PDB file of C-alpha atoms in Angstrom:
ATOM      1  CA  MET A 136      17.823  97.199 -81.440  1.00  0.00           C
ATOM      2  CA  PHE A 137      21.060  98.683 -80.914  1.00  0.00           C
ATOM      3  CA  ALA A 138      22.543  95.642 -82.587  1.00  0.00           C
ATOM      4  CA  LEU A 139      20.159  95.859 -85.930  1.00  0.00           C
ATOM      5  CA  ARG A 140      21.489  99.421 -86.396  1.00  0.00           C
ATOM      6  CA  THR A 141      25.101  98.342 -86.105  1.00  0.00           C
ATOM      7  CA  VAL A 142      24.395  95.530 -88.580  1.00  0.00           C
ATOM      8  CA  ALA A 143      22.386  97.952 -90.810  1.00  0.00           C
ATOM      9  CA  ARG A 144      25.418 100.668 -90.667  1.00  0.00           C
ATOM     10  CA  ALA A 145      28.119  97.593 -91.640  1.00  0.00           C
ATOM     11  CA  GLN A 146      26.131  96.757 -94.513  1.00  0.00           C
ATOM     12  CA  VAL A 147      25.759 100.133 -95.659  1.00  0.00           C
ATOM     13  CA  SER A 148      29.371 100.936 -95.529  1.00  0.00           C
ATOM     14  CA  SER A 149      30.413  97.826 -96.968  1.00  0.00           C
ATOM     15  CA  LEU A 150      28.325  98.780-100.045  1.00  0.00           C
ATOM     16  CA  ARG A 151      29.997 102.102-100.326  1.00  0.00           C
ATOM     17  CA  SER A 152      33.313 100.725-100.260  1.00  0.00           C
ATOM     18  CA  ALA A 153      32.531  98.155-102.937  1.00  0.00           C
ATOM     19  CA  SER A 154      31.032 100.831-105.083  1.00  0.00           C
ATOM     20  CA  ILE A 155      34.244 103.053-104.743  1.00  0.00           C
ATOM     21  CA  VAL A 156      36.879 100.258-105.919  1.00  0.00           C
ATOM     22  CA  PRO A 157      38.461 101.415-108.862  1.00  0.00           C
ATOM     23  CA  ALA A 158      37.916  99.459-112.201  1.00  0.00           C
ATOM     24  CA  MET A 159      40.760  97.608-113.500  1.00  0.00           C
ATOM     25  CA  THR A 160      42.786  99.596-115.803  1.00  0.00           C
ATOM     26  CA  ARG A 161      45.386  98.331-118.904  1.00  0.00           C
ATOM     27  CA  GLY A 162      48.503  99.436-117.971  1.00  0.00           C
ATOM     28  CA  TYR A 163      50.939 100.458-120.800  1.00  0.00           C
ATOM     29  CA  ALA A 164      54.615 101.023-121.406  1.00  0.00           C
ATOM     30  CA  PRO A 165      55.838 104.162-120.772  1.00  0.00           C
ATOM     31  CA  ASP A 166      57.746 104.456-124.321  1.00  0.00           C
ATOM     32  CA  ALA A 167      54.792 102.965-126.093  1.00  0.00           C
ATOM     33  CA  LYS A 168      53.975 104.776-129.543  1.00  0.00           C
ATOM     34  CA  SER A 169      50.381 105.962-130.027  1.00  0.00           C
ATOM     35  CA  GLU A 170      49.669 104.356-133.179  1.00  0.00           C
ATOM     36  CA  GLY A 171      50.193 100.768-132.065  1.00  0.00           C
ATOM     37  CA  ALA A 172      52.156  97.592-132.706  1.00  0.00           C
ATOM     38  CA  THR A 173      50.637  96.910-136.063  1.00  0.00           C
ATOM     39  CA  ALA A 174      50.526 100.360-137.447  1.00  0.00           C
ATOM     40  CA  SER A 175      54.289 101.100-136.464  1.00  0.00           C
ATOM     41  CA  SER A 176      55.791  98.225-138.030  1.00  0.00           C
ATOM     42  CA  THR A 177      57.674  99.602-140.984  1.00  0.00           C
ATOM     43  CA  GLY A 178      56.692  96.843-143.489  1.00  0.00           C
ATOM     44  CA  PHE A 179      52.866  97.260-142.987  1.00  0.00           C
ATOM     45  CA  LYS A 180      53.439 100.992-143.577  1.00  0.00           C
ATOM     46  CA  ASN A 181      55.364 100.443-146.577  1.00  0.00           C
ATOM     47  CA  ARG A 182      53.383  97.876-148.209  1.00  0.00           C
ATOM     48  CA  GLU A 183      50.032 100.003-147.547  1.00  0.00           C
ATOM     49  CA  GLN A 184      51.642 103.294-149.351  1.00  0.00           C
ATOM     50  CA  ALA A 185      52.770 100.857-151.985  1.00  0.00           C
ATOM     51  CA  GLU A 186      49.514  99.644-152.666  1.00  0.00           C
ATOM     52  CA  GLU A 187      47.815 103.261-152.451  1.00  0.00           C
ATOM     53  CA  GLY A 188      50.307 104.595-154.759  1.00  0.00           C
ATOM     54  CA  ALA A 189      49.709 101.798-157.504  1.00  0.00           C
ATOM     55  CA  TYR A 190      45.859 102.167-157.197  1.00  0.00           C
ATOM     56  CA  ALA A 191      46.698 105.934-157.764  1.00  0.00           C
ATOM     57  CA  ARG A 192      48.800 105.166-160.707  1.00  0.00           C
ATOM     58  CA  ARG A 193      46.205 103.122-162.259  1.00  0.00           C
ATOM     59  CA  GLN A 194      43.393 105.701-161.565  1.00  0.00           C
ATOM     60  CA  ASP A 195      45.652 108.145-163.533  1.00  0.00           C
ATOM     61  CA  ALA A 196      46.194 105.522-166.342  1.00  0.00           C
ATOM     62  CA  ALA A 197      42.620 105.168-166.880  1.00  0.00           C
ATOM     63  CA  LYS A 198      41.787 108.702-167.020  1.00  0.00           C
ATOM     64  CA  LEU A 199      44.545 109.429-169.387  1.00  0.00           C
ATOM     65  CA  ALA A 200      43.433 106.394-171.726  1.00  0.00           C
ATOM     66  CA  LYS A 201      39.733 108.225-171.730  1.00  0.00           C
ATOM     67  CA  LEU A 202      41.349 111.709-172.404  1.00  0.00           C
ATOM     68  CA  ARG A 203      43.605 110.475-175.133  1.00  0.00           C
ATOM     69  CA  GLU A 204      40.433 108.639-176.836  1.00  0.00           C
ATOM     70  CA  ALA A 205      38.625 111.727-176.509  1.00  0.00           C
ATOM     71  CA  LEU A 206      41.510 113.636-178.163  1.00  0.00           C
ATOM     72  CA  ALA A 207      41.890 111.255-180.940  1.00  0.00           C
ATOM     73  CA  LYS A 208      38.113 111.743-181.625  1.00  0.00           C
ATOM     74  CA  ASN A 209      38.154 115.501-181.321  1.00  0.00           C
ATOM     75  CA  GLN A 210      41.049 115.474-183.605  1.00  0.00           C
ATOM     76  CA  ALA A 211      39.342 113.578-186.220  1.00  0.00           C
ATOM     77  CA  GLU A 212      36.655 115.726-186.341  1.00  0.00           C
ATOM     78  CA  LYS A 213      38.677 118.666-186.485  1.00  0.00           C
ATOM     79  CA  ASP A 214      40.539 117.063-189.819  1.00  0.00           C
ATOM     80  CA  ARG A 215      37.097 116.288-191.164  1.00  0.00           C
ATOM     81  CA  LEU A 216      36.019 119.780-190.452  1.00  0.00           C
ATOM     82  CA  HIS A 217      38.992 121.335-191.925  1.00  0.00           C
ATOM     83  CA  ALA A 218      38.818 119.423-195.121  1.00  0.00           C
ATOM     84  CA  GLU A 219      35.334 120.521-195.822  1.00  0.00           C
ATOM     85  CA  VAL A 220      36.124 124.112-195.245  1.00  0.00           C
ATOM     86  CA  LYS A 221      38.680 123.463-197.649  1.00  0.00           C
ATOM     87  CA  GLU A 222      36.672 121.702-200.258  1.00  0.00           C
ATOM     88  CA  LEU A 223      34.031 124.871-199.725  1.00  0.00           C
ATOM     89  CA  GLU A 224      36.956 127.193-200.285  1.00  0.00           C
ATOM     90  CA  ALA A 225      37.990 125.673-203.823  1.00  0.00           C
ATOM     91  CA  LYS A 226      34.034 125.910-204.957  1.00  0.00           C
ATOM     92  CA  GLN A 227      34.269 129.574-204.490  1.00  0.00           C
TER      93      GLN A 227
END
């Protein structure tokens, strides 16, 4: 009976020690940057900023083209109405 208790205690203690074993953790260099290797490379960063700038310029150019078109349309309508007013004033 004494032998069974000893074996049971040995099994329980071995299970406990197995559950306490720390998990593997990744080690980092002490001077590693927080943004990572890819994001810290200046070439990628510069290309990304250039692409974003080009996209913004294309969007702005499209908006300006639409606004210029609307302005030209409104200018033509204004000129037509102005001519109508002149014509009506001439009749009076």
